[in-house]
Coordinates of C-alpha atoms in Angstrom, one line a residue:
M14 CA 0.0 0.0 0.0
I15 CA 2.8 2.4 0.9
K16 CA 4.5 1.6 -2.4
N17 CA 1.3 2.5 -4.3
Y18 CA 1.1 5.8 -2.5
S19 CA 4.8 6.4 -3.3
L20 CA 4.2 5.8 -7.0
I21 CA 1.1 8.0 -7.0
F22 CA 3.1 10.8 -5.3
L23 CA 5.9 10.4 -7.8
L24 CA 3.6 10.5 -10.8
F25 CA 1.9 13.6 -9.3
F26 CA 5.2 15.2 -8.6
T27 CA 6.5 14.4 -12.1
G28 CA 3.3 15.7 -13.7
L29 CA 3.4 18.9 -11.6
F30 CA 7.1 19.4 -12.5
G31 CA 6.2 18.9 -16.2
Q32 CA 3.3 21.4 -15.9
F33 CA 5.7 23.9 -14.3
Q34 CA 8.2 23.5 -17.1
N35 CA 5.5 24.0 -19.7
F36 CA 4.3 27.1 -17.9
E37 CA 7.9 28.4 -17.6
T38 CA 8.6 27.7 -21.3
S39 CA 5.3 29.3 -22.4
E40 CA 6.1 32.4 -20.4
N41 CA 9.6 32.4 -21.9
N42 CA 8.1 32.2 -25.4
K43 CA 5.6 35.0 -24.7
H44 CA 8.4 37.2 -23.4
I45 CA 10.5 36.6 -26.5
N46 CA 7.6 37.0 -28.9
D47 CA 6.5 40.3 -27.2
N48 CA 10.0 41.9 -27.2
Y49 CA 11.8 40.6 -30.3
E50 CA 9.3 39.7 -33.1
K51 CA 8.7 43.3 -34.2
I52 CA 12.5 44.0 -34.1
L53 CA 13.2 41.0 -36.3
W54 CA 10.6 41.6 -39.0
N55 CA 10.7 45.4 -39.0
F56 CA 14.5 45.7 -39.3
P57 CA 15.3 48.6 -41.6
N58 CA 17.8 48.4 -44.4
F59 CA 20.5 50.9 -43.3
S60 CA 22.4 50.2 -46.5
C61 CA 26.0 51.3 -45.5
D62 CA 25.0 53.7 -42.8
T63 CA 27.0 51.9 -40.1
N64 CA 26.5 54.6 -37.5
S65 CA 22.7 54.3 -37.7
L66 CA 23.0 50.5 -37.7
K67 CA 25.2 50.5 -34.5
K68 CA 22.8 53.0 -32.8
Y69 CA 19.8 50.8 -33.7
L70 CA 21.5 47.6 -32.4
Q71 CA 23.2 49.1 -29.3
P72 CA 20.3 48.3 -26.8
L73 CA 20.4 44.6 -27.9
K74 CA 24.2 44.5 -27.7
N75 CA 24.1 45.9 -24.1
N76 CA 21.4 43.4 -23.1
T77 CA 23.1 40.4 -21.4
K78 CA 20.1 38.1 -21.9
P79 CA 21.0 35.2 -24.3
S80 CA 17.8 35.9 -26.4
A81 CA 18.9 39.5 -26.9
Q82 CA 22.4 38.5 -27.9
I83 CA 21.0 36.0 -30.5
I84 CA 18.8 38.7 -32.0
Y85 CA 21.8 41.1 -32.0
N86 CA 24.0 38.6 -33.9
I87 CA 21.3 37.9 -36.5
L88 CA 20.6 41.6 -37.2
A89 CA 24.2 42.6 -37.2
A90 CA 24.9 39.9 -39.8
E91 CA 21.9 41.2 -41.8
G92 CA 23.1 44.7 -41.6
I93 CA 26.6 43.8 -42.9
A94 CA 25.1 41.8 -45.7
N95 CA 22.8 44.6 -46.7
C96 CA 25.8 47.0 -46.9
E97 CA 28.2 44.6 -48.7
D98 CA 25.4 43.0 -50.8
R99 CA 27.3 39.8 -50.9
I100 CA 28.4 36.8 -48.8
T101 CA 31.0 37.9 -46.2
E102 CA 33.0 36.0 -43.6
H103 CA 31.8 38.4 -40.9
S104 CA 28.1 37.8 -41.6
N105 CA 28.7 34.0 -41.8
N106 CA 30.4 34.0 -38.4
L107 CA 27.6 36.1 -36.7
F108 CA 24.8 33.9 -38.1
K109 CA 26.6 30.7 -37.0
K110 CA 27.2 32.2 -33.6
A111 CA 23.5 33.0 -33.3
I112 CA 22.6 29.4 -34.2
K113 CA 25.0 27.9 -31.6
Q114 CA 23.7 30.3 -28.9
A115 CA 20.1 29.4 -29.7
E116 CA 20.9 25.7 -29.6
K117 CA 22.5 26.0 -26.2
T118 CA 20.5 28.6 -24.4
T119 CA 17.3 29.6 -26.2
P120 CA 15.6 26.9 -28.3
E121 CA 12.7 29.2 -29.0
L122 CA 15.0 31.2 -31.3
E123 CA 16.7 28.2 -33.0
V124 CA 14.2 28.2 -36.0
V125 CA 14.7 31.9 -36.4
A126 CA 18.5 31.7 -36.4
N127 CA 18.5 28.9 -38.9
I128 CA 16.0 30.6 -41.2
Y129 CA 17.8 33.9 -41.3
Y130 CA 21.1 32.3 -42.2
A131 CA 19.5 30.1 -44.8
K132 CA 17.7 33.1 -46.3
Y133 CA 21.0 35.0 -46.5
L134 CA 22.7 32.1 -48.3
Y135 CA 19.6 31.6 -50.6
R136 CA 19.6 35.3 -51.4
Y137 CA 23.1 35.1 -52.7
R138 CA 22.5 31.9 -54.6
K139 CA 24.5 29.6 -52.2
M140 CA 21.8 27.0 -52.6
E141 CA 23.8 23.9 -51.4
K142 CA 25.1 25.7 -48.3
A143 CA 21.5 26.9 -47.5
L144 CA 20.1 23.4 -47.6
P145 CA 21.1 22.1 -44.1
F146 CA 19.8 25.3 -42.4
F147 CA 16.5 25.3 -44.2
L148 CA 16.1 21.6 -43.3
K149 CA 17.0 22.1 -39.7
A150 CA 14.4 24.9 -39.4
Y151 CA 11.8 22.7 -41.2
H152 CA 12.6 19.7 -38.9
L153 CA 12.2 21.8 -35.8
L154 CA 8.9 23.3 -36.9
E155 CA 7.5 19.8 -37.9
K156 CA 8.7 18.1 -34.7
H157 CA 7.3 20.7 -32.4
P158 CA 4.1 21.9 -34.1
N159 CA 2.4 23.0 -30.8
K160 CA 5.4 25.1 -29.7
K161 CA 4.9 28.9 -29.9
H162 CA 7.4 29.6 -32.6
I163 CA 8.2 33.2 -33.7
R164 CA 6.5 33.9 -37.0
P165 CA 6.3 30.3 -38.2
D166 CA 4.4 31.5 -41.3
E167 CA 7.5 33.5 -42.3
S168 CA 9.7 30.4 -41.8
Y169 CA 7.5 28.1 -43.7
K170 CA 7.3 30.7 -46.5
W171 CA 11.0 30.8 -47.1
I172 CA 11.3 27.0 -46.7
G173 CA 8.6 26.8 -49.4
Y174 CA 10.5 29.2 -51.7
Y175 CA 13.7 27.2 -51.3
F176 CA 12.1 23.7 -51.9
G177 CA 10.5 25.1 -55.0
T178 CA 13.8 26.4 -56.3
I179 CA 15.6 23.0 -55.9
G180 CA 12.7 21.2 -57.6
D181 CA 11.0 19.6 -54.6
I182 CA 7.6 20.9 -55.6
E183 CA 5.6 18.7 -53.2
S184 CA 7.5 19.8 -50.1
S185 CA 7.3 23.4 -51.4
V186 CA 3.5 23.4 -51.8
K187 CA 3.2 21.7 -48.4
S188 CA 5.3 24.4 -46.7
L189 CA 3.6 27.2 -48.5
E190 CA 0.2 25.9 -47.6
K191 CA 1.2 25.8 -43.9
A192 CA 2.6 29.4 -44.2
K193 CA -0.7 30.4 -45.8
S194 CA -2.8 28.9 -43.0
L195 CA -0.7 30.7 -40.4
S196 CA -0.7 34.1 -42.1
K197 CA -3.3 36.8 -41.8
N198 CA -5.4 37.4 -44.9
Q199 CA -4.5 41.1 -45.6
E200 CA -0.8 41.0 -45.0
A201 CA 2.0 41.3 -47.5
D202 CA 3.4 38.0 -46.4
Y203 CA 0.1 36.3 -47.2
A204 CA 0.2 37.8 -50.7
S205 CA 3.7 36.6 -51.3
I206 CA 2.7 33.1 -50.3
L207 CA -0.2 33.1 -52.6
D208 CA 2.1 34.4 -55.4
A209 CA 4.5 31.4 -54.9
L210 CA 1.6 28.9 -54.8
G211 CA 0.2 30.5 -58.0
L212 CA 3.6 30.0 -59.8
H213 CA 3.6 26.3 -58.8
Y214 CA 0.1 25.8 -60.2
F215 CA 1.1 27.7 -63.3
N216 CA 4.1 25.5 -63.8
N217 CA 1.9 22.4 -63.3
G218 CA -0.5 23.7 -66.0
N219 CA -3.3 24.5 -63.7
L220 CA -4.0 28.0 -65.2
V221 CA -7.4 28.5 -63.5
K222 CA -6.1 28.0 -60.0
A223 CA -2.9 30.0 -60.8
E224 CA -4.9 32.9 -62.1
D225 CA -7.1 32.8 -59.0
Y226 CA -4.1 33.1 -56.8
F227 CA -2.5 35.9 -58.8
N228 CA -5.8 37.9 -58.8
Q229 CA -5.9 37.5 -55.0
V230 CA -2.3 38.8 -54.8
E231 CA -3.2 41.8 -57.0
S232 CA -6.2 42.6 -54.8
I233 CA -4.4 42.3 -51.5
S234 CA -1.4 44.2 -52.7
K235 CA -3.6 47.1 -53.8
S236 CA -5.5 47.1 -50.5
I237 CA -2.3 47.3 -48.4
N238 CA -0.4 49.6 -51.0
D239 CA 2.4 47.0 -51.5
K240 CA 3.5 48.4 -54.9
L241 CA 6.3 45.8 -55.5
R242 CA 4.0 42.8 -54.8
Y243 CA 1.4 44.5 -57.1
A244 CA 4.0 44.8 -59.9
K245 CA 5.0 41.1 -59.4
A246 CA 1.3 40.0 -59.5
L247 CA 0.9 41.9 -62.8
G248 CA 4.0 40.2 -64.2
N249 CA 2.7 36.8 -63.2
L250 CA -0.8 37.5 -64.6
S251 CA 1.0 38.3 -67.9
L252 CA 2.2 34.7 -67.9
I253 CA -1.4 33.5 -67.8
H254 CA -2.4 35.7 -70.7
R255 CA 0.6 34.8 -72.7
K256 CA -0.1 31.1 -72.2
R257 CA -3.6 31.6 -73.5
G258 CA -2.3 33.4 -76.5
E259 CA -3.4 36.8 -75.4
T260 CA -0.1 38.5 -76.2
E261 CA -1.1 42.1 -76.2
N262 CA -2.7 41.8 -72.7
A263 CA 0.4 39.9 -71.5
K264 CA 2.7 42.7 -72.8
K265 CA 0.5 45.5 -71.3
L266 CA 0.6 43.8 -67.9
L267 CA 4.4 43.3 -68.2
M268 CA 5.0 46.9 -69.1
K269 CA 3.1 48.0 -66.0
D270 CA 5.2 45.6 -64.0
I271 CA 8.4 47.2 -65.4
T272 CA 7.2 50.8 -64.9
I273 CA 6.4 50.2 -61.2
S274 CA 9.6 48.2 -60.6
E275 CA 11.8 50.9 -62.2
R276 CA 10.1 53.6 -60.2
L277 CA 10.7 51.6 -57.0
K278 CA 14.3 50.9 -58.1
E279 CA 13.7 47.2 -57.6
N280 CA 16.4 46.0 -59.9
Q281 CA 15.9 42.3 -59.5
N282 CA 12.2 42.4 -60.4
T283 CA 12.9 44.9 -63.2
M284 CA 15.5 42.5 -64.6
Y285 CA 13.1 39.6 -64.4
A286 CA 10.3 41.5 -66.1
Y287 CA 12.6 42.8 -69.0
T288 CA 13.8 39.2 -69.5
L289 CA 10.2 38.0 -69.9
L290 CA 9.4 40.9 -72.2
G291 CA 12.5 40.1 -74.3
E292 CA 11.2 36.5 -74.5
F293 CA 7.8 37.6 -75.6
L294 CA 9.1 39.9 -78.3
T295 CA 11.5 37.2 -79.6
Q296 CA 8.6 34.8 -80.0
E297 CA 6.8 37.6 -81.9
K298 CA 9.9 38.0 -84.0
K299 CA 10.3 41.6 -83.0
Y300 CA 14.0 41.2 -82.6
S301 CA 15.1 44.8 -82.4
E302 CA 12.6 45.5 -79.5
A303 CA 13.6 42.2 -77.9
H304 CA 17.2 43.2 -78.1
E305 CA 16.5 46.5 -76.4
A306 CA 14.5 44.9 -73.6
L307 CA 17.2 42.2 -73.1
Q308 CA 20.0 44.8 -73.0
K309 CA 18.2 46.5 -70.1
A310 CA 17.9 43.2 -68.3
L311 CA 21.6 42.4 -69.0
Q312 CA 22.8 45.7 -67.6
I313 CA 21.2 44.8 -64.2
A314 CA 22.4 41.2 -64.4
E315 CA 26.0 42.3 -64.9
S316 CA 25.9 44.5 -61.8
K317 CA 25.8 41.6 -59.3
S318 CA 27.7 38.4 -59.2
Y319 CA 24.8 36.5 -57.8
F320 CA 22.8 37.4 -60.9
Q321 CA 25.0 35.2 -63.1
A322 CA 22.4 32.5 -63.6
N323 CA 19.9 35.2 -64.8
E324 CA 22.6 36.5 -67.1
I325 CA 22.9 33.1 -68.7
K326 CA 19.2 33.1 -69.4
I327 CA 19.5 36.6 -71.0
Q328 CA 22.5 35.7 -73.1
Q329 CA 20.7 32.6 -74.4
L330 CA 17.8 34.8 -75.5
L331 CA 20.3 37.2 -77.1
T332 CA 22.0 34.5 -79.1
S333 CA 18.6 33.8 -80.7
V334 CA 18.0 37.6 -81.3
Y335 CA 21.6 38.1 -82.8
K336 CA 21.1 35.1 -85.0
N337 CA 17.9 36.4 -86.5
L338 CA 19.4 39.9 -86.8
N339 CA 22.4 38.2 -88.6
N340 CA 24.7 39.7 -86.0
K341 CA 27.5 37.1 -86.0
D342 CA 29.8 39.1 -83.7
G343 CA 27.0 39.6 -81.2
E344 CA 26.0 35.9 -81.4
L345 CA 29.6 34.8 -80.9
Q346 CA 30.1 37.1 -77.9
S347 CA 27.0 35.8 -76.3
Y348 CA 28.1 32.2 -76.7
K349 CA 31.5 33.0 -75.2
R350 CA 29.9 34.8 -72.3
I351 CA 27.5 31.8 -71.7
N352 CA 30.6 29.4 -71.6
E353 CA 32.4 31.8 -69.2
L354 CA 29.4 32.0 -66.9
E355 CA 28.8 28.3 -66.9
E356 CA 32.5 27.6 -66.1
E357 CA 32.3 30.2 -63.3
L358 CA 29.1 28.8 -61.9
K359 CA 30.6 25.3 -61.8
K360 CA 33.1 26.6 -59.2
T361 CA 30.4 28.0 -57.0
D362 CA 27.1 27.1 -55.3
G363 CA 25.2 29.0 -58.0
D364 CA 22.1 27.6 -59.6
L365 CA 23.9 26.0 -62.5
A366 CA 26.5 24.5 -60.2
L367 CA 23.7 22.7 -58.5
N368 CA 22.3 19.4 -59.7
N369 CA 18.7 19.4 -58.4
A370 CA 18.7 15.7 -58.2
N371 CA 21.9 15.8 -56.1
L372 CA 20.3 18.5 -53.9
L373 CA 17.2 16.4 -53.4
M374 CA 19.3 13.4 -52.5
Q375 CA 21.2 15.6 -50.0
K376 CA 17.9 16.8 -48.7
S377 CA 16.8 13.2 -48.1
K378 CA 20.0 12.3 -46.3
L379 CA 19.9 15.4 -44.2
E380 CA 16.3 14.8 -43.3
Q381 CA 17.2 11.2 -42.3
A382 CA 20.1 12.6 -40.2
N383 CA 17.8 15.2 -38.6
N384 CA 15.3 12.5 -37.8
E385 CA 18.0 10.3 -36.4
A386 CA 19.4 13.2 -34.3
Y387 CA 15.9 14.0 -33.1
Y388 CA 15.3 10.3 -32.2
Q389 CA 18.6 10.2 -30.3
K390 CA 17.7 13.5 -28.6
E391 CA 14.3 12.2 -27.7
K392 CA 15.8 8.9 -26.6
S393 CA 18.3 10.7 -24.4
A394 CA 15.6 12.9 -22.9
L395 CA 13.5 9.8 -22.3
M396 CA 16.4 8.1 -20.7
R397 CA 17.1 11.1 -18.5
K398 CA 13.5 11.1 -17.4
V399 CA 13.7 7.3 -16.7
Y400 CA 16.9 7.8 -14.7
I401 CA 15.2 10.6 -12.7
I402 CA 12.2 8.5 -12.0
I403 CA 14.4 5.5 -11.1
T404 CA 16.4 7.8 -8.8
L405 CA 13.3 9.2 -7.2
L406 CA 11.8 5.7 -6.8
T407 CA 15.1 4.5 -5.3
F408 CA 15.1 7.4 -2.8
I409 CA 11.5 6.7 -1.9
L410 CA 12.3 2.9 -1.6
I411 CA 15.3 3.7 0.5
G412 CA 13.2 6.0 2.7
F413 CA 10.5 3.3 3.0
I414 CA 13.1 0.6 3.8
Y415 CA 14.7 3.0 6.3
A416 CA 11.4 3.8 8.0
H417 CA 10.4 0.2 7.9
S418 CA 13.8 -0.9 9.4
R419 CA 13.5 1.8 12.1
K420 CA 10.1 0.5 12.9
K421 CA 11.4 -3.1 13.1
L422 CA 14.3 -2.0 15.2
R423 CA 12.0 -0.1 17.6
N424 CA 9.7 -3.2 17.7
R425 CA 12.7 -5.5 18.4
E426 CA 14.0 -3.1 21.1
L427 CA 10.5 -3.0 22.6
I428 CA 10.2 -6.8 22.7
Y429 CA 13.7 -7.0 24.2
K430 CA 12.8 -4.5 26.9
Q431 CA 9.5 -6.2 27.6
K432 CA 11.3 -9.5 28.0
V433 CA 14.0 -8.1 30.3
M434 CA 11.3 -6.3 32.4
G435 CA 9.2 -9.5 32.6
L436 CA 12.2 -11.5 33.9
E437 CA 13.1 -8.8 36.3
M438 CA 9.5 -8.7 37.6
D439 CA 9.6 -12.4 38.1
K440 CA 12.7 -12.0 40.2
L441 CA 11.3 -9.1 42.2
K442 CA 8.0 -10.9 42.9
F443 CA 9.8 -14.0 44.2
E444 CA 12.3 -12.1 46.2
Q445 CA 9.3 -10.1 47.7
K446 CA 7.6 -13.4 48.5
I447 CA 10.6 -14.8 50.2
S448 CA 11.1 -11.6 52.2
E449 CA 7.5 -11.8 53.5
T450 CA 7.8 -15.5 54.6
Q451 CA 9.7 -16.9 57.5
Q452 CA 13.4 -16.9 56.9
N453 CA 14.4 -20.6 57.3
L454 CA 16.4 -23.2 55.4
D455 CA 13.4 -24.4 53.4
A456 CA 12.7 -20.9 52.3
Q457 CA 16.4 -20.5 51.3
V458 CA 16.3 -23.8 49.4
E459 CA 13.1 -22.7 47.6
F460 CA 14.8 -19.4 46.9
L461 CA 17.8 -21.1 45.4
K462 CA 15.7 -23.6 43.4
N463 CA 13.7 -20.7 41.9
K464 CA 16.9 -18.9 41.1
N465 CA 18.0 -22.0 39.2
I466 CA 14.8 -22.0 37.2
Q467 CA 15.3 -18.3 36.4
I468 CA 18.9 -18.8 35.5
H469 CA 18.0 -21.6 33.2
T470 CA 15.3 -19.4 31.6
L471 CA 17.7 -16.5 31.1
K472 CA 20.3 -18.7 29.5
S473 CA 17.7 -20.0 27.1
E474 CA 16.6 -16.5 26.3
I475 CA 20.2 -15.5 25.7
E476 CA 20.7 -18.4 23.4
K477 CA 17.6 -17.6 21.5
I478 CA 18.6 -14.0 21.1
K479 CA 22.0 -15.0 19.8
N480 CA 20.3 -16.6 16.8
S481 CA 18.0 -13.7 16.1
N482 CA 18.3 -10.2 14.6
S483 CA 18.0 -8.6 18.0
Y484 CA 21.4 -9.9 19.3
Y485 CA 23.0 -6.5 18.7
L486 CA 20.7 -5.2 21.5
E487 CA 22.1 -7.6 24.0
E488 CA 25.6 -6.9 22.8
Q489 CA 25.0 -3.1 23.2
Q490 CA 23.0 -3.2 26.4
G491 CA 23.7 -6.6 28.0
E492 CA 20.6 -6.4 30.2
L493 CA 19.9 -10.2 30.1
H494 CA 23.5 -10.9 31.1
T495 CA 23.2 -8.4 33.9
L496 CA 20.1 -10.0 35.1
L497 CA 21.7 -13.4 34.9
Q498 CA 24.6 -12.2 37.1
S499 CA 22.1 -10.9 39.7
H500 CA 20.7 -14.5 40.1
L501 CA 24.1 -16.0 40.9
M502 CA 25.1 -16.8 44.5
T503 CA 26.4 -13.5 45.9
D504 CA 28.3 -13.2 49.1
E505 CA 25.3 -11.9 50.8
N506 CA 23.1 -14.7 49.6
W507 CA 25.7 -17.2 50.6
E508 CA 25.9 -15.8 54.2
N509 CA 22.1 -15.9 54.5
F510 CA 22.0 -19.4 53.2
K511 CA 24.9 -20.6 55.4
R512 CA 23.3 -19.1 58.5
E513 CA 20.0 -20.9 57.9
F514 CA 21.8 -24.1 57.0
I515 CA 23.8 -24.1 60.3
K516 CA 20.5 -23.7 62.2
V517 CA 19.2 -26.9 60.7
Y518 CA 22.4 -28.9 60.4
P519 CA 24.6 -27.6 63.3
K520 CA 26.3 -31.0 64.0
F521 CA 27.0 -31.6 60.3
Y522 CA 28.6 -28.2 59.9
Q523 CA 30.7 -28.5 63.1
K524 CA 31.9 -32.0 62.1
I525 CA 33.0 -30.8 58.6
Q526 CA 34.8 -27.9 60.2
S527 CA 36.6 -30.0 62.8
E528 CA 37.5 -33.0 60.6
Y529 CA 38.3 -31.2 57.4
P530 CA 40.0 -27.9 58.3
D531 CA 41.7 -27.7 54.9
L532 CA 38.5 -27.0 53.0
T533 CA 38.1 -23.7 51.3
D534 CA 35.0 -21.5 51.1
S535 CA 34.3 -22.6 47.6
N536 CA 34.5 -26.3 48.8
Y537 CA 32.0 -25.5 51.5
R538 CA 29.5 -24.0 49.0
I539 CA 29.6 -27.2 46.9
I540 CA 29.4 -29.5 50.0
L541 CA 26.5 -27.6 51.6
L542 CA 24.5 -27.5 48.3
K543 CA 25.1 -31.2 47.8
K544 CA 23.8 -31.9 51.3
L545 CA 20.5 -30.3 50.2
D546 CA 20.4 -32.6 47.1
F547 CA 21.4 -30.0 44.5
N548 CA 23.0 -31.7 41.5
N549 CA 26.1 -30.6 39.6
V550 CA 24.1 -28.7 37.0
E551 CA 22.1 -26.8 39.6
I552 CA 25.3 -26.1 41.6
S553 CA 27.1 -24.8 38.5
E554 CA 24.1 -22.5 37.6
L555 CA 23.8 -21.1 41.1
L556 CA 27.5 -20.5 41.4
G557 CA 27.9 -19.1 37.9
I558 CA 30.4 -21.7 36.9
T559 CA 30.5 -24.6 34.4
I560 CA 29.6 -28.2 35.2
D561 CA 33.2 -29.1 34.4
A562 CA 34.4 -26.5 37.0
V563 CA 32.2 -28.3 39.6
K564 CA 33.6 -31.6 38.6
K565 CA 37.2 -30.4 38.7
S566 CA 36.5 -28.8 42.2
N567 CA 35.4 -32.2 43.4
Q568 CA 38.5 -33.9 41.9
R569 CA 40.8 -31.4 43.6
M570 CA 39.0 -32.1 46.9
K571 CA 39.4 -35.8 46.4
K572 CA 43.1 -35.3 45.7
K573 CA 43.6 -33.0 48.7
L574 CA 41.6 -35.4 51.1
G575 CA 42.8 -38.7 49.7
D576 CA 41.0 -41.6 51.5
R577 CA 39.1 -39.2 53.7
Y578 CA 37.1 -38.0 50.6
D579 CA 35.0 -41.1 50.7
E580 CA 34.2 -40.5 54.4
L581 CA 33.2 -37.0 53.5
S582 CA 30.8 -38.3 50.8
E583 CA 29.3 -40.6 53.3
I584 CA 28.8 -37.8 55.8
I585 CA 27.1 -35.6 53.1
N586 CA 24.8 -38.4 51.9
K587 CA 23.9 -39.5 55.5
S588 CA 20.4 -38.2 56.3

């Protein structure tokens, strides 16, 4: 019954401890969400205004909390990347530091740290290097769906973008749909997610669903005055019209896209739109107009090293334009540039350096490794819980055993004390009885006989206790041995006994004294007890000596008295 109560207590305690941990984690998440979410997703682009950047980040830098330091490292890395507009060692180190800090101290920010680093690598076309960080974030989100992650919609959105880029359309759509379900309907992020999903449906040939998504993006963008997203929506809708053969509508939408993007100085989207326009015009065999559009796209592509893959696409279109314009030099230069770019990209993590099948294989391996790591982590956590439970159970069991042992010890001591007290009471009662009766030899003999009985009982009890778990009590306290000693023939008892004996047997005593003057006091004790028919066993118990000691005493008397010993025996046995 006690064990059952202990187990119930342990389960209650473990559950309570788990609830406390959940509460504490929840409060922690709330604190982080409240203080850092806006800072993360409203971080301005300071370009190369380093003073403004430092001033903005100073409060985070001065904050010693691990969460603040993680956010500081992420945003400092972002600020440097925005200024340099390329991959830098400094940014790499800061992002990696943030990830390590999050893993060790603040798991709530681990997804964020991985996503920001992966986004940074993705932005500068380091696709292969971005893979493990996107996968780690994805793994953390999927394994802990009920955890209060910071902006999970944003994380799923970027994971969806990346999966789509490497050709894992199924995973991309799945991630984007999750991002969509977590986003608010009228936000720019929601529009960008719909945009990405629309492109997937367009590439799969589902023009109706794609157009529906692009129309939603256009509507949301106008309502929240997101001009860039609106321009992109127009560009994507132009793809639908072009696919249906509505070329003029497609070009009008694309020109609107270009106009807005140029006004906003959004070079990447401008480049993308001019490339599409050049492709349209090439198909319409308007080669001069196509060349003009492609040159504008090329000018932007050549401005950034991470636009090399886009430049290849532009140069490929230009080769077709030059060929139809019969511009051999232009065609040759474009072919040369394509070869140069392809060779260059083979040395980097750029799009053409990637083999999508290889990336997908790596993705599968990393997912397997992440799952294995998670399994091992969960197994370790489970084992820790098991060890804690076993330890607690062990302590409870030890406590129970200790309490039970203490109780048993107390019971043993109580029984031992009761036994000693019982024997002492018997002794006192008999001695009281003797004291109240007439002091004569018969009373003395009865007294001695009773002592023999009690001595025998005590010796039996001492033997029993020697073979029991309570023997340590007798060794420590020795109360039975003390009581035994009190029953032995003391000098006082002996004098009382001798006095009464002489009263009854005066002639016998005088004869022994006169005829055997060499006898000792110990000889007298044996002789007088024998006269009263005490046997050797009774004599040994009364005198507190062994039977062998009684026999040896008789032998020494026999040796001392010689022939007279037999005469002594006759006197003793004579009535």
